[in-house]
Amino acid sequence: MTDRRRPSDPASAHSRKGAVRAPRPPRDPVLAARHAAVRLLQAVLDDGRALDEPFETETRLLEPRDRAFVRLLVTTTLRRLGQIDGVLKAFLQRPIARRHGAVKHVLRLAAAQILVLETPAHAAVDTSVELTKFLNAPGLTGLVNAVTRRLARDGAAVLADQDVRLNTPRWLWQTWLEAYGEAAARRIAEAHLHEPPLDITVKADAPGWAERLEAEVLPTGSLRRRGPGMVASLPGYDEGAWWVQDAAATLPARLLGDVAGKTVVDLCAAPGGKTAQLAAAGAHVIAVDRSGARLARLHDNMARLGLADRVTVVEADATTWRPDTPVDAVLLDAPCTATGTIRRHPEALRLKKAADAEALTALQDALLAASAEMVTPGGTVVYCVCSLQPEEGAARLAGAAGLAVDPVRPEEIGGLAECVTAEGYLRTLPFHLGEAGGMDGFFAARLIRT
Ligand SMILES: C[S@@+](CC[C@H](N)C(=O)[O-])C[C@H]1O[C@@H](n2cnc3c(N)ncnc32)[C@H](O)[C@@H]1O
């Protein structure tokens, strides 16, 4: 097949998996930021990559303020991609040719700026046209100029007609429809439009730290900060008083009750949010993960938090590893599609596929069976996933031999009765705690070894 991309197209080096040639970015910082955003959309939408890794490379020469803007611009575009493409379709007489894919991204970014981020229209129009020139597509500057002006004039009205569900791929929408019903599926899609707040778990003295961090204390005990600020420069970070953890992610470990003095195996532990909770609550934690790189992060996190002496780190495959003697409790945070964290990683909307959840269920089953073998009779296993997909949640418990469900009670999770199912499982959805800013989607079940 002939590769029709023009070798001189500064944006084309990224448009093929494995391509490493980085083009020289524009000198003008305003344009350089938008150019980085185009390259990131190419990485995610054309090359199927998660955002974090190319983000470091593509923004390394930018000022911190511009880096933050690029992230906001790209994540906003990804959150609203279905609606944005709907608006652009209304303004384009024919689709943009594949070889000009980068220019399509320029228009998507322009729509996000004009219609969502409220960038002054003239600035968005001018930078889009300049970027199109820089991308070696001078023949399209007229089109970009016309479309961005239309966006500024009529875009808001057209956007209002684009259903929010368009941002969710059809297969994913269908799974939520079946699992939670239309009203809840819609609320999930609406929650995904917004940047999540910063949630913090403190080792102790939540009210005191809430004041110092200008945060509110949630009913679950987490602190929630809405204001801006680099995490590492906030008070208490260096001294290891707290760590970043979504409010929903704190709930599974709480289902183990009082763990002081107990030995708890934390399976699939890295980077250690739940390990830290258990260790801070006085448990001796055996933290098992098969990824050495992720365990290195866990190790650094425990060192910063002053919890390392309560944690034994084991690099192993948890399906085959066993403790020397059975333990009191196992927390299994199984690998999953992570569709419960789309607010943080909106690219997942485009990267996940219908077959992904099914592909993980065999591993989830094996890990759950292994967990049952690790606890003493009467001991507790908490199974959890940060997924909204039903096949990764309650469906996994059907085949769990030797484990009986011990229903979750709302008072164990800050009184959030809406997050407890009729079967006694924990099921958080992104719109729960909505007025306070939502929470990640988690499933958890507490099981007792019979
Ligand atoms: C959802 S993340 C865990 C997050 C962690 N529990 C926390 O709270 O910070 C899933 C982890 O499972 C690990 N993992 C996947 N398969 C595994 C296996 N067979 N054995 C051990 N760890 C595994 C991955 O390396 C990854 O770190």
Short mmCIF file of C-alpha atoms and ligand atoms in Angstrom, two decimals:
data_model
loop_
_atom_site.label_atom_id
_atom_site.label_comp_id
_atom_site.label_asym_id
_atom_site.label_seq_id
_atom_site.Cartn_x
_atom_site.Cartn_y
_atom_site.Cartn_z
CA MET A 1 0.00 0.00 0.00
CA THR A 2 1.28 3.48 -0.78
CA ASP A 3 1.84 5.79 2.17
CA ARG A 4 0.27 9.02 1.02
CA ARG A 5 1.40 11.11 3.96
CA ARG A 6 3.72 13.84 2.90
CA PRO A 7 7.15 13.35 4.45
CA SER A 8 7.41 17.06 5.13
CA ASP A 9 4.20 17.17 7.19
CA PRO A 10 5.50 18.12 10.65
CA ALA A 11 2.65 16.27 12.32
CA SER A 12 2.94 13.05 10.38
CA ALA A 13 5.88 11.54 12.25
CA HIS A 14 3.49 10.51 14.97
CA SER A 15 0.78 9.07 12.86
CA ARG A 16 2.15 5.58 12.63
CA LYS A 17 2.71 3.16 15.54
CA GLY A 18 6.33 3.11 16.56
CA ALA A 19 7.27 6.31 14.72
CA VAL A 20 9.89 8.16 16.72
CA ARG A 21 10.85 11.13 14.60
CA ALA A 22 9.75 14.19 16.54
CA PRO A 23 9.16 17.25 14.38
CA ARG A 24 10.51 20.60 15.43
CA PRO A 25 7.67 22.37 17.28
CA PRO A 26 6.68 25.96 16.42
CA ARG A 27 8.77 28.65 18.14
CA ASP A 28 5.78 30.68 19.24
CA PRO A 29 4.70 29.22 22.63
CA VAL A 30 0.99 29.74 21.90
CA LEU A 31 1.30 27.76 18.68
CA ALA A 32 3.67 25.24 20.25
CA ALA A 33 1.04 24.38 22.88
CA ARG A 34 -1.66 23.84 20.22
CA HIS A 35 0.78 21.83 18.13
CA ALA A 36 1.52 19.58 21.11
CA ALA A 37 -2.25 19.13 21.51
CA VAL A 38 -2.57 18.03 17.87
CA ARG A 39 0.25 15.52 18.35
CA LEU A 40 -1.43 14.14 21.47
CA LEU A 41 -4.74 13.68 19.67
CA GLN A 42 -2.80 11.83 16.98
CA ALA A 43 -1.16 9.63 19.63
CA VAL A 44 -4.50 8.72 21.21
CA LEU A 45 -6.93 8.69 18.29
CA ASP A 46 -4.68 7.58 15.44
CA ASP A 47 -2.08 5.46 17.23
CA GLY A 48 -4.22 4.12 20.10
CA ARG A 49 -1.87 5.21 22.88
CA ALA A 50 -2.80 6.26 26.43
CA LEU A 51 -2.24 9.96 27.07
CA ASP A 52 0.30 9.99 29.91
CA GLU A 53 3.37 8.72 28.13
CA PRO A 54 3.30 10.90 24.97
CA PHE A 55 2.22 13.82 27.15
CA GLU A 56 5.64 13.92 28.82
CA THR A 57 7.45 13.86 25.48
CA GLU A 58 5.25 16.28 23.63
CA THR A 59 5.09 18.94 26.33
CA ARG A 60 8.61 18.73 27.73
CA LEU A 61 9.67 22.07 26.23
CA LEU A 62 6.58 23.96 27.39
CA GLU A 63 6.18 26.15 30.47
CA PRO A 64 4.17 24.51 33.32
CA ARG A 65 1.20 26.80 32.62
CA ASP A 66 1.15 25.80 28.95
CA ARG A 67 1.51 22.12 29.84
CA ALA A 68 -1.56 22.39 32.08
CA PHE A 69 -3.44 24.11 29.25
CA VAL A 70 -2.49 21.39 26.76
CA ARG A 71 -3.73 18.68 29.11
CA LEU A 72 -6.99 20.53 29.69
CA LEU A 73 -7.46 21.13 25.97
CA VAL A 74 -6.78 17.53 24.97
CA THR A 75 -8.85 15.94 27.75
CA THR A 76 -11.73 18.35 27.05
CA THR A 77 -11.64 17.38 23.37
CA LEU A 78 -11.60 13.68 24.25
CA ARG A 79 -14.45 14.05 26.77
CA ARG A 80 -16.62 15.76 24.15
CA LEU A 81 -15.38 14.08 20.99
CA GLY A 82 -18.76 12.73 19.87
CA GLN A 83 -20.48 16.08 20.30
CA ILE A 84 -17.58 18.01 18.75
CA ASP A 85 -17.52 15.76 15.70
CA GLY A 86 -21.28 16.20 15.42
CA VAL A 87 -20.88 19.99 15.34
CA LEU A 88 -18.03 19.84 12.81
CA LYS A 89 -20.06 17.53 10.58
CA ALA A 90 -22.75 20.18 10.43
CA PHE A 91 -20.18 22.76 9.27
CA LEU A 92 -18.17 20.69 6.79
CA GLN A 93 -19.56 20.02 3.35
CA ARG A 94 -17.48 16.86 3.07
CA PRO A 95 -15.22 14.98 5.49
CA ILE A 96 -11.59 16.08 5.69
CA ALA A 97 -9.34 13.73 3.67
CA ARG A 98 -7.50 11.12 5.71
CA ARG A 99 -4.13 12.51 4.68
CA HIS A 100 -5.10 15.74 6.42
CA GLY A 101 -5.99 14.01 9.66
CA ALA A 102 -3.90 16.54 11.61
CA VAL A 103 -6.10 19.38 10.32
CA LYS A 104 -9.19 17.52 11.52
CA HIS A 105 -7.60 17.53 14.97
CA VAL A 106 -6.94 21.29 14.64
CA LEU A 107 -10.68 21.79 14.09
CA ARG A 108 -11.58 19.52 17.00
CA LEU A 109 -9.27 21.51 19.28
CA ALA A 110 -10.73 24.77 17.98
CA ALA A 111 -14.23 23.53 18.81
CA ALA A 112 -13.16 22.57 22.33
CA GLN A 113 -11.61 26.00 22.83
CA ILE A 114 -14.49 28.03 21.44
CA LEU A 115 -17.44 25.97 22.66
CA VAL A 116 -16.25 24.57 25.98
CA LEU A 117 -13.20 26.40 27.30
CA GLU A 118 -14.46 29.82 26.24
CA THR A 119 -11.22 30.86 24.57
CA PRO A 120 -11.80 34.22 22.81
CA ALA A 121 -13.00 33.28 19.32
CA HIS A 122 -10.54 35.49 17.41
CA ALA A 123 -7.60 33.87 19.20
CA ALA A 124 -8.90 30.35 18.47
CA VAL A 125 -9.52 31.23 14.81
CA ASP A 126 -6.07 32.81 14.32
CA THR A 127 -4.09 30.05 16.03
CA SER A 128 -6.01 27.35 14.13
CA VAL A 129 -5.18 28.99 10.81
CA GLU A 130 -1.52 29.47 11.78
CA LEU A 131 -1.31 25.85 12.93
CA THR A 132 -2.75 24.67 9.63
CA LYS A 133 -0.01 26.55 7.81
CA PHE A 134 2.60 25.06 10.11
CA LEU A 135 1.21 21.61 9.36
CA ASN A 136 1.99 22.15 5.69
CA ALA A 137 -1.63 22.25 4.66
CA PRO A 138 -1.82 25.78 3.17
CA GLY A 139 -4.63 24.64 0.87
CA LEU A 140 -6.83 24.13 3.91
CA THR A 141 -6.33 27.46 5.66
CA GLY A 142 -9.44 28.92 3.99
CA LEU A 143 -11.52 25.99 5.16
CA VAL A 144 -10.14 26.19 8.72
CA ASN A 145 -10.77 29.92 8.79
CA ALA A 146 -14.37 29.48 7.63
CA VAL A 147 -15.19 26.57 9.92
CA THR A 148 -13.71 28.13 13.04
CA ARG A 149 -15.65 31.34 12.35
CA ARG A 150 -18.81 29.27 12.00
CA LEU A 151 -17.96 27.58 15.30
CA ALA A 152 -17.75 30.97 16.94
CA ARG A 153 -21.01 32.17 15.40
CA ASP A 154 -23.31 29.15 15.40
CA GLY A 155 -21.40 26.42 17.23
CA ALA A 156 -23.08 26.81 20.63
CA ALA A 157 -26.56 26.35 19.13
CA VAL A 158 -25.50 23.27 17.16
CA LEU A 159 -23.71 21.85 20.21
CA ALA A 160 -26.91 22.16 22.23
CA ASP A 161 -28.51 19.67 19.80
CA GLN A 162 -25.74 17.10 20.20
CA ASP A 163 -26.81 14.52 22.76
CA VAL A 164 -24.26 13.99 25.53
CA ARG A 165 -24.44 10.23 24.92
CA LEU A 166 -22.65 10.77 21.58
CA ASN A 167 -19.42 11.05 23.57
CA THR A 168 -19.73 7.42 24.64
CA PRO A 169 -19.02 4.78 21.98
CA ARG A 170 -22.14 2.79 21.19
CA TRP A 171 -20.90 -0.56 22.58
CA LEU A 172 -19.99 1.02 25.92
CA TRP A 173 -23.25 2.94 26.14
CA GLN A 174 -25.14 -0.32 25.51
CA THR A 175 -23.38 -2.08 28.41
CA TRP A 176 -24.29 0.74 30.83
CA LEU A 177 -27.83 0.85 29.51
CA GLU A 178 -28.27 -2.85 30.26
CA ALA A 179 -26.52 -2.71 33.63
CA TYR A 180 -27.88 0.54 35.08
CA GLY A 181 -30.78 1.74 32.91
CA GLU A 182 -31.03 4.81 30.68
CA ALA A 183 -31.26 7.51 33.35
CA ALA A 184 -28.12 6.26 35.12
CA ALA A 185 -26.22 5.71 31.84
CA ARG A 186 -26.97 9.32 30.94
CA ARG A 187 -25.78 10.56 34.33
CA ILE A 188 -22.57 8.56 33.91
CA ALA A 189 -21.99 10.20 30.50
CA GLU A 190 -22.68 13.62 32.03
CA ALA A 191 -20.23 12.98 34.87
CA HIS A 192 -17.54 12.19 32.27
CA LEU A 193 -17.75 15.73 30.92
CA HIS A 194 -16.03 17.11 34.00
CA GLU A 195 -12.51 17.10 35.31
CA PRO A 196 -12.50 15.22 38.65
CA PRO A 197 -11.52 17.07 41.84
CA LEU A 198 -8.38 16.16 43.79
CA ASP A 199 -9.14 13.62 46.52
CA ILE A 200 -6.73 13.04 49.36
CA THR A 201 -6.49 10.30 51.99
CA VAL A 202 -4.87 11.42 55.24
CA LYS A 203 -3.07 9.23 57.73
CA ALA A 204 -4.80 11.06 60.59
CA ASP A 205 -6.51 14.32 61.60
CA ALA A 206 -8.80 14.81 58.61
CA PRO A 207 -10.36 18.09 59.93
CA GLY A 208 -6.93 19.63 60.62
CA TRP A 209 -5.59 18.74 57.18
CA ALA A 210 -8.84 19.86 55.55
CA GLU A 211 -8.20 23.33 56.90
CA ARG A 212 -4.56 23.42 55.85
CA LEU A 213 -5.32 22.06 52.39
CA GLU A 214 -8.45 24.18 51.89
CA ALA A 215 -10.43 21.03 51.35
CA GLU A 216 -13.77 19.63 52.48
CA VAL A 217 -14.15 16.37 54.40
CA LEU A 218 -16.39 13.98 52.47
CA PRO A 219 -18.79 11.64 54.29
CA THR A 220 -16.43 8.80 53.38
CA GLY A 221 -13.55 10.49 55.25
CA SER A 222 -11.58 11.57 52.16
CA LEU A 223 -10.57 15.20 51.71
CA ARG A 224 -11.62 16.91 48.51
CA ARG A 225 -9.81 19.93 47.08
CA ARG A 226 -11.25 21.86 44.20
CA GLY A 227 -8.66 24.55 43.83
CA PRO A 228 -5.60 24.39 41.60
CA GLY A 229 -2.10 23.57 42.82
CA MET A 230 0.72 21.16 42.16
CA VAL A 231 0.22 18.11 44.38
CA ALA A 232 3.86 17.92 45.45
CA SER A 233 3.88 21.53 46.62
CA LEU A 234 0.81 21.27 48.85
CA PRO A 235 1.31 21.31 52.64
CA GLY A 236 1.94 17.89 54.14
CA TYR A 237 3.10 16.20 50.94
CA ASP A 238 6.82 16.17 51.74
CA GLU A 239 6.24 15.07 55.31
CA GLY A 240 4.10 12.14 54.10
CA ALA A 241 0.88 13.14 55.86
CA TRP A 242 -1.36 12.11 52.96
CA TRP A 243 -1.62 10.65 49.49
CA VAL A 244 -3.81 11.20 46.44
CA GLN A 245 -6.64 8.66 46.13
CA ASP A 246 -10.14 8.98 44.72
CA ALA A 247 -12.85 8.79 47.40
CA ALA A 248 -14.34 5.64 45.82
CA ALA A 249 -10.95 3.92 45.73
CA THR A 250 -10.71 4.18 49.53
CA LEU A 251 -13.89 2.19 50.14
CA PRO A 252 -12.76 -1.41 49.35
CA ALA A 253 -10.02 -1.37 52.02
CA ARG A 254 -12.52 -0.03 54.54
CA LEU A 255 -14.63 -3.15 54.02
CA LEU A 256 -11.94 -5.14 55.85
CA GLY A 257 -12.95 -3.34 59.08
CA ASP A 258 -10.40 -2.92 61.86
CA VAL A 259 -7.14 -4.35 60.51
CA ALA A 260 -4.84 -3.15 63.31
CA GLY A 261 -2.42 -5.95 64.19
CA LYS A 262 -3.63 -8.20 61.38
CA THR A 263 -1.69 -9.49 58.41
CA VAL A 264 -3.35 -8.48 55.17
CA VAL A 265 -2.28 -9.57 51.69
CA ASP A 266 -2.81 -6.76 49.19
CA LEU A 267 -2.96 -8.47 45.80
CA CYS A 268 -2.28 -6.37 42.69
CA ALA A 269 -1.06 -3.68 45.06
CA ALA A 270 0.96 -1.21 43.01
CA PRO A 271 1.28 1.77 43.11
CA GLY A 272 -0.01 1.31 46.65
CA GLY A 273 -3.03 3.51 47.43
CA LYS A 274 -4.78 0.69 49.25
CA THR A 275 -1.52 -0.64 50.74
CA ALA A 276 -1.02 2.76 52.36
CA GLN A 277 -4.55 2.74 53.79
CA LEU A 278 -4.09 -0.69 55.34
CA ALA A 279 -0.63 0.07 56.70
CA ALA A 280 -1.79 3.43 58.11
CA ALA A 281 -4.62 1.56 59.85
CA GLY A 282 -2.06 -0.61 61.64
CA ALA A 283 -1.99 -3.77 59.50
CA HIS A 284 1.12 -5.60 58.43
CA VAL A 285 0.67 -5.63 54.66
CA ILE A 286 2.13 -8.09 52.17
CA ALA A 287 1.92 -6.11 48.93
CA VAL A 288 2.05 -8.38 45.87
CA ASP A 289 2.27 -7.21 42.27
CA ARG A 290 3.85 -8.67 39.18
CA SER A 291 5.15 -5.37 37.85
CA GLY A 292 8.58 -4.46 39.18
CA ALA A 293 8.33 -0.93 37.78
CA ARG A 294 5.01 -0.31 39.52
CA LEU A 295 6.33 -1.85 42.75
CA ALA A 296 9.21 0.63 42.64
CA ARG A 297 6.58 3.39 42.76
CA LEU A 298 4.84 1.61 45.65
CA HIS A 299 8.15 1.43 47.48
CA ASP A 300 8.78 5.18 46.98
CA ASN A 301 5.24 5.99 48.09
CA MET A 302 5.54 3.96 51.30
CA ALA A 303 8.93 5.56 52.03
CA ARG A 304 7.48 9.07 51.64
CA LEU A 305 4.55 8.15 53.88
CA GLY A 306 6.78 6.59 56.55
CA LEU A 307 4.90 3.30 56.24
CA ALA A 308 7.63 1.13 54.71
CA ASP A 309 8.30 -0.82 57.92
CA ARG A 310 4.72 -2.15 57.88
CA VAL A 311 4.85 -3.35 54.28
CA THR A 312 6.53 -6.42 52.80
CA VAL A 313 6.84 -6.02 49.04
CA VAL A 314 6.63 -9.14 46.85
CA GLU A 315 7.13 -9.15 43.09
CA ALA A 316 5.18 -12.18 41.91
CA ASP A 317 2.32 -13.46 39.81
CA ALA A 318 -0.53 -13.52 42.32
CA THR A 319 -2.28 -16.42 40.58
CA THR A 320 0.53 -18.75 41.66
CA TRP A 321 2.17 -17.01 44.66
CA ARG A 322 0.99 -18.08 48.13
CA PRO A 323 1.86 -16.69 51.61
CA ASP A 324 3.91 -18.95 53.93
CA THR A 325 0.86 -19.33 56.17
CA PRO A 326 -2.80 -18.41 55.55
CA VAL A 327 -3.59 -14.80 56.50
CA ASP A 328 -6.50 -12.94 58.12
CA ALA A 329 -7.54 -11.02 55.05
CA VAL A 330 -6.88 -10.45 51.35
CA LEU A 331 -7.65 -7.31 49.38
CA LEU A 332 -7.77 -8.11 45.67
CA ASP A 333 -7.80 -5.02 43.43
CA ALA A 334 -7.97 -6.97 40.20
CA PRO A 335 -6.68 -5.68 36.85
CA CYS A 336 -9.68 -4.51 34.83
CA THR A 337 -10.80 -2.28 31.98
CA ALA A 338 -10.78 0.70 34.38
CA THR A 339 -13.93 2.17 32.81
CA GLY A 340 -14.73 3.54 36.28
CA THR A 341 -11.89 6.06 35.90
CA ILE A 342 -12.91 7.63 32.57
CA ARG A 343 -13.25 11.02 34.27
CA ARG A 344 -9.47 10.91 34.86
CA HIS A 345 -8.57 9.13 31.63
CA PRO A 346 -11.11 10.19 28.99
CA GLU A 347 -8.97 8.62 26.27
CA ALA A 348 -10.27 5.27 27.59
CA LEU A 349 -13.53 6.11 25.80
CA ARG A 350 -11.64 5.70 22.53
CA LEU A 351 -9.08 3.06 23.49
CA LYS A 352 -11.22 0.41 25.18
CA LYS A 353 -12.92 -2.19 23.05
CA ALA A 354 -15.94 -4.40 23.64
CA ALA A 355 -13.76 -7.51 23.95
CA ASP A 356 -11.47 -6.04 26.64
CA ALA A 357 -13.57 -6.93 29.67
CA GLU A 358 -14.12 -10.47 28.48
CA ALA A 359 -10.40 -10.91 27.92
CA LEU A 360 -9.72 -10.09 31.59
CA THR A 361 -12.33 -12.28 33.25
CA ALA A 362 -10.19 -15.47 33.25
CA LEU A 363 -7.42 -13.60 35.11
CA GLN A 364 -9.93 -12.07 37.54
CA ASP A 365 -11.34 -15.57 38.26
CA ALA A 366 -7.88 -17.03 38.79
CA LEU A 367 -6.93 -14.21 41.16
CA LEU A 368 -10.15 -14.62 43.14
CA ALA A 369 -9.60 -18.39 43.45
CA ALA A 370 -6.02 -17.72 44.57
CA SER A 371 -7.27 -15.22 47.17
CA ALA A 372 -9.61 -17.85 48.66
CA GLU A 373 -6.60 -20.16 49.13
CA MET A 374 -4.64 -17.48 50.97
CA VAL A 375 -7.03 -16.80 53.89
CA THR A 376 -7.83 -18.81 56.99
CA PRO A 377 -11.38 -20.24 57.34
CA GLY A 378 -13.51 -17.31 58.53
CA GLY A 379 -11.02 -14.90 56.97
CA THR A 380 -12.09 -12.11 54.62
CA VAL A 381 -11.48 -11.50 50.92
CA VAL A 382 -12.47 -8.16 49.40
CA TYR A 383 -12.66 -8.33 45.61
CA CYS A 384 -12.75 -5.00 43.77
CA VAL A 385 -12.35 -3.46 40.32
CA CYS A 386 -12.41 0.17 39.14
CA SER A 387 -14.76 -0.84 36.34
CA LEU A 388 -18.34 -0.09 35.37
CA GLN A 389 -18.57 -3.29 33.35
CA PRO A 390 -20.92 -5.86 34.95
CA GLU A 391 -18.89 -8.82 33.68
CA GLU A 392 -15.95 -7.65 35.80
CA GLY A 393 -18.09 -7.16 38.92
CA ALA A 394 -20.84 -9.31 40.39
CA ALA A 395 -20.59 -11.79 37.49
CA ARG A 396 -17.14 -12.86 38.73
CA LEU A 397 -18.50 -13.97 42.09
CA ALA A 398 -20.72 -16.68 40.64
CA GLY A 399 -17.81 -19.09 40.23
CA ALA A 400 -15.99 -18.19 43.48
CA ALA A 401 -15.87 -21.48 45.40
CA GLY A 402 -15.57 -21.46 49.20
CA LEU A 403 -16.45 -17.78 49.58
CA ALA A 404 -19.77 -16.47 50.95
CA VAL A 405 -20.93 -12.87 50.51
CA ASP A 406 -20.85 -10.72 53.64
CA PRO A 407 -23.10 -7.77 52.71
CA VAL A 408 -21.75 -4.24 52.88
CA ARG A 409 -23.62 -1.89 55.20
CA PRO A 410 -24.04 1.80 54.27
CA GLU A 411 -22.67 2.95 57.65
CA GLU A 412 -19.32 1.34 56.75
CA ILE A 413 -18.95 3.66 53.77
CA GLY A 414 -20.00 6.99 55.20
CA GLY A 415 -23.71 6.34 54.92
CA LEU A 416 -23.72 6.20 51.10
CA ALA A 417 -26.75 3.89 50.87
CA GLU A 418 -27.07 4.55 47.11
CA CYS A 419 -23.71 2.79 46.67
CA VAL A 420 -24.88 -0.52 48.18
CA THR A 421 -26.76 -2.94 45.92
CA ALA A 422 -29.64 -5.20 46.95
CA GLU A 423 -27.13 -8.11 47.10
CA GLY A 424 -24.92 -6.16 49.50
CA TYR A 425 -22.18 -5.24 47.02
CA LEU A 426 -20.48 -1.86 46.82
CA ARG A 427 -21.23 -0.21 43.48
CA THR A 428 -20.12 3.38 43.05
CA LEU A 429 -20.91 5.29 39.86
CA PRO A 430 -19.23 8.49 38.62
CA PHE A 431 -22.29 10.58 39.51
CA HIS A 432 -22.48 9.40 43.12
CA LEU A 433 -21.53 12.19 45.54
CA GLY A 434 -22.39 14.29 42.50
CA GLU A 435 -22.89 17.62 44.24
CA ALA A 436 -19.46 17.31 45.78
CA GLY A 437 -17.91 16.49 42.37
CA GLY A 438 -18.57 12.77 41.79
CA MET A 439 -16.40 9.72 42.38
CA ASP A 440 -14.77 6.90 40.42
CA GLY A 441 -16.82 3.85 39.47
CA PHE A 442 -15.89 0.87 41.65
CA PHE A 443 -17.35 -2.54 42.31
CA ALA A 444 -16.43 -4.37 45.53
CA ALA A 445 -17.71 -7.43 47.34
CA ARG A 446 -16.77 -8.68 50.81
CA LEU A 447 -16.48 -12.45 50.96
CA ILE A 448 -15.91 -14.77 53.90
CA ARG A 449 -13.93 -18.00 53.49
CA THR A 450 -16.29 -20.85 54.47
C1 LIG B 1 -5.81 -1.69 39.49
S1 LIG B 1 -4.09 -1.77 39.54
C2 LIG B 1 -3.82 -1.82 41.26
C3 LIG B 1 -3.96 -0.50 41.99
C4 LIG B 1 -3.54 -0.62 43.45
N1 LIG B 1 -4.25 -1.65 44.15
C5 LIG B 1 -3.72 0.68 44.21
O1 LIG B 1 -4.66 0.84 44.98
O2 LIG B 1 -2.86 1.57 44.07
C6 LIG B 1 -3.83 -3.44 39.07
C7 LIG B 1 -2.44 -4.01 39.32
O3 LIG B 1 -2.51 -5.42 39.05
C8 LIG B 1 -1.20 -5.85 38.71
N2 LIG B 1 -1.34 -7.21 38.17
C9 LIG B 1 -1.95 -7.60 37.03
N3 LIG B 1 -1.92 -8.94 36.91
C10 LIG B 1 -1.28 -9.42 38.01
C11 LIG B 1 -0.93 -10.72 38.46
N4 LIG B 1 -1.24 -11.83 37.76
N5 LIG B 1 -0.26 -10.83 39.62
C12 LIG B 1 0.06 -9.73 40.34
N6 LIG B 1 -0.24 -8.48 39.96
C13 LIG B 1 -0.90 -8.32 38.81
C14 LIG B 1 -0.73 -4.77 37.77
O4 LIG B 1 0.68 -4.76 37.68
C15 LIG B 1 -1.31 -3.51 38.43
O5 LIG B 1 -0.33 -2.90 39.24
#
